[in-house]
Amino acid sequence: MKFFVDTAEIDAIRELNDLGMVDGVTTNPSLIKKSGRDILEVTKEICDLVSGPVSAEVVATDSETMIAEGRKLAEIAPNIAVKLPLTWDGLKACKVLSGEGKMVNVTLCFSANQALLAAKAGATFISPFIGRLDDINIDGMDLIADIRTIYDNYGYETQILAASIRTVNHVLESARIGADVMTAPPEVIQKLAAHPLTDKGLETFLKDAASAGIKIV
Ligand code: E4P
């Protein structure tokens, strides 16, 4: 499973990237706002740091301006994935930009039918939002599973990018179902390492090491 980090914070990306945990980055206008940085400037910095796909989202709603914005974003670096919302205009822009050989991430996907349309429009990635479905009491995992089944039924190559991940269980379930990629905030990726039995076991080992006078360096 590929790990994308869902943030525009350079320090957090660098730390995870140095550990080999970053296969790509996803941003959106809210994350850019949170960073307090200029979109073109911060996105360029991320692209210089990470070799995998870096999603940068358009802000227009009509296909013509989305295409113009997508072309401008794609000029930042070869590893840009233009992020487009799953609207009819977004699908039109997806068809054009993917036809030009640009990576496209179709975002704000909340149904399997939407995901089917994105695959037909040539999307590189489809981003189903798990957490936001859970927020309204709909199981986001069912959506990941449905898209996996449909894409496998017909051999679509669009990669399922499990997004809006809020918990470590979202990561586990997405991996079980076979999402190609997951994107999560840095805090969630760090939490994947935590286990109370690891902490408890380590405490005992350290106590025994101290009482036995074990010293290595
Ligand atoms: C990623 O591409 C999405 O923009 C992100 O995962 C949304 O997450 P949120 O629902 O926690 O804002």
XYZ file of C-alpha atoms and ligand atoms in Angstrom:
229
model
C 0.000 0.000 0.000
C 1.307 3.433 -0.897
C 1.283 6.068 1.852
C 0.499 9.655 0.938
C 0.675 12.321 3.628
C -2.293 14.672 3.799
C -0.723 18.014 4.698
C 1.032 21.100 3.355
C 3.337 21.388 6.391
C 6.896 21.060 5.075
C 8.523 19.972 8.366
C 6.039 17.140 8.880
C 6.477 15.943 5.285
C 10.278 16.063 5.600
C 10.296 14.035 8.840
C 8.125 11.243 7.402
C 9.906 11.338 4.048
C 13.304 10.838 5.731
C 11.848 7.648 7.244
C 10.705 6.360 3.851
C 7.023 6.680 4.826
C 6.008 9.079 2.054
C 5.079 7.815 -1.408
C 3.273 11.056 -2.222
C 1.460 14.077 -0.758
C -2.110 15.348 -0.951
C -3.128 18.931 -0.341
C -6.411 20.800 -0.650
C -7.372 24.474 -0.282
C -8.088 24.005 3.450
C -4.626 22.488 4.054
C -2.970 25.273 2.030
C -4.889 27.843 4.108
C -3.732 26.120 7.313
C -0.087 26.309 6.147
C -0.418 30.084 5.693
C 1.722 29.793 2.529
C 1.220 30.748 -1.110
C -0.136 27.711 -3.014
C 2.381 27.821 -5.881
C 5.346 28.400 -3.564
C 4.537 25.717 -0.984
C 3.534 23.176 -3.639
C 6.854 23.690 -5.443
C 8.718 23.147 -2.171
C 6.796 19.898 -1.546
C 7.493 18.689 -5.101
C 11.225 19.323 -4.613
C 11.172 17.275 -1.402
C 9.077 14.282 -2.471
C 9.542 12.290 -5.658
C 6.037 10.724 -5.737
C 2.764 12.387 -6.814
C 1.848 15.670 -5.117
C -1.839 16.552 -5.431
C -2.674 20.241 -5.851
C -6.314 21.237 -6.120
C -7.985 23.657 -8.526
C -10.366 26.281 -7.153
C -12.494 26.990 -10.252
C -15.864 25.325 -10.783
C -16.221 25.572 -14.589
C -14.312 23.092 -16.728
C -12.558 25.691 -18.859
C -11.006 27.508 -15.892
C -10.309 24.176 -14.138
C -8.297 23.117 -17.195
C -6.366 26.410 -17.205
C -5.658 26.086 -13.464
C -4.708 22.429 -13.880
C -2.215 23.285 -16.629
C -0.680 26.003 -14.452
C -0.405 23.668 -11.447
C 1.140 20.948 -13.647
C 3.869 23.398 -14.695
C 5.145 23.461 -11.097
C 6.804 20.041 -11.419
C 6.424 16.750 -13.299
C 5.144 14.991 -10.162
C 2.043 17.182 -9.782
C -1.318 15.393 -9.762
C -4.034 17.908 -10.589
C -6.841 17.536 -8.078
C -10.342 18.081 -9.445
C -13.700 17.851 -7.653
C -16.114 15.123 -8.709
C -18.575 17.340 -10.537
C -19.647 17.133 -14.166
C -17.268 19.993 -14.986
C -14.530 18.272 -12.978
C -14.994 15.122 -15.083
C -14.745 17.167 -18.300
C -11.503 18.709 -17.053
C -10.286 15.244 -16.003
C -10.812 13.895 -19.522
C -8.858 16.785 -21.083
C -5.979 16.905 -18.573
C -5.512 13.131 -18.408
C -5.575 13.129 -22.239
C -2.608 15.511 -22.095
C -0.727 12.950 -19.996
C -1.131 14.784 -16.679
C -1.830 12.869 -13.474
C -5.323 13.634 -12.180
C -6.735 12.988 -8.717
C -10.543 13.204 -8.669
C -11.559 14.233 -5.182
C -14.688 14.570 -3.040
C -15.964 11.144 -4.098
C -18.837 9.849 -1.974
C -20.406 7.144 -4.150
C -19.271 4.167 -6.225
C -21.111 5.540 -9.269
C -19.042 8.718 -9.023
C -15.902 6.560 -8.895
C -17.029 4.695 -12.011
C -17.367 8.005 -13.884
C -13.915 9.167 -12.747
C -12.328 5.940 -14.053
C -14.073 6.367 -17.405
C -12.824 9.982 -17.595
C -9.239 8.714 -17.213
C -8.497 9.635 -13.572
C -5.143 8.447 -12.217
C -6.529 8.474 -8.657
C -10.023 8.476 -7.183
C -10.317 9.872 -3.661
C -13.270 8.435 -1.701
C -13.665 10.347 1.585
C -14.067 7.828 4.410
C -14.131 10.125 7.461
C -16.682 12.538 6.051
C -19.060 9.614 5.340
C -18.528 8.279 8.861
C -19.379 11.788 10.114
C -22.902 11.399 8.686
C -23.270 7.819 9.916
C -22.541 6.071 6.601
C -19.802 3.436 6.649
C -16.998 4.851 4.511
C -15.404 1.401 4.253
C -18.367 0.045 2.273
C -17.579 2.669 -0.360
C -13.915 1.599 -0.606
C -15.014 -2.047 -0.940
C -17.616 -1.246 -3.629
C -15.121 0.737 -5.699
C -12.530 -2.068 -5.369
C -15.090 -4.600 -6.645
C -16.222 -2.425 -9.545
C -12.725 -1.458 -10.679
C -11.609 -5.107 -10.504
C -14.730 -6.300 -12.372
C -13.807 -4.169 -15.371
C -10.038 -3.830 -15.031
C -9.981 -0.046 -14.502
C -6.482 1.152 -13.713
C -7.551 4.214 -11.705
C -5.953 3.893 -8.287
C -8.161 3.973 -5.205
C -6.776 6.638 -2.876
C -8.532 6.202 0.477
C -8.898 9.766 1.798
C -10.350 11.635 4.747
C -8.700 9.073 7.000
C -9.072 9.956 10.670
C -8.132 6.757 12.542
C -5.627 3.909 12.437
C -8.536 1.522 11.823
C -9.371 3.412 8.619
C -5.829 2.596 7.445
C -6.099 -1.076 8.449
C -9.498 -1.577 6.816
C -8.423 0.218 3.622
C -5.379 -2.051 3.381
C -7.541 -5.158 3.994
C -9.916 -4.160 1.213
C -7.034 -3.403 -1.139
C -7.084 0.375 -1.604
C -3.998 1.174 -3.690
C -3.089 4.250 -1.662
C -4.143 5.870 1.584
C -3.630 9.487 2.515
C -3.620 10.477 6.161
C -2.492 13.380 8.339
C 1.035 12.963 9.819
C -0.403 12.314 13.321
C -2.383 9.288 12.083
C 0.672 7.849 10.293
C 2.706 8.216 13.502
C -0.061 6.540 15.540
C 0.303 3.410 13.368
C 3.499 2.649 15.329
C 1.835 2.808 18.739
C 0.824 -0.258 20.747
C 0.403 -0.425 24.561
C 1.989 -3.904 24.682
C 5.061 -2.527 22.901
C 5.376 0.182 25.601
C 4.759 -2.311 28.423
C 7.235 -4.858 27.029
C 9.892 -2.216 26.517
C 9.471 -0.970 30.081
C 10.182 -4.485 31.430
C 13.172 -5.003 29.128
C 14.677 -1.668 30.176
C 14.145 -2.434 33.877
C 15.859 -5.841 33.453
C 18.678 -4.301 31.417
C 19.292 -1.739 34.158
C 19.244 -4.300 37.002
C 21.551 -6.676 35.057
C 23.889 -3.781 34.235
C 23.595 -4.446 30.495
C 25.449 -1.713 28.580
C 26.127 -1.835 24.854
C 27.786 1.466 23.926
C -7.274 14.301 0.661
O -7.015 14.292 -0.518
C -8.420 15.033 1.232
O -8.394 16.348 0.849
C -8.432 14.880 2.724
O -8.124 13.537 3.054
C -9.710 15.345 3.358
O -9.698 14.999 4.713
P -10.735 15.616 5.778
O -12.083 15.061 5.483
O -10.203 15.159 7.103
O -10.670 17.109 5.600
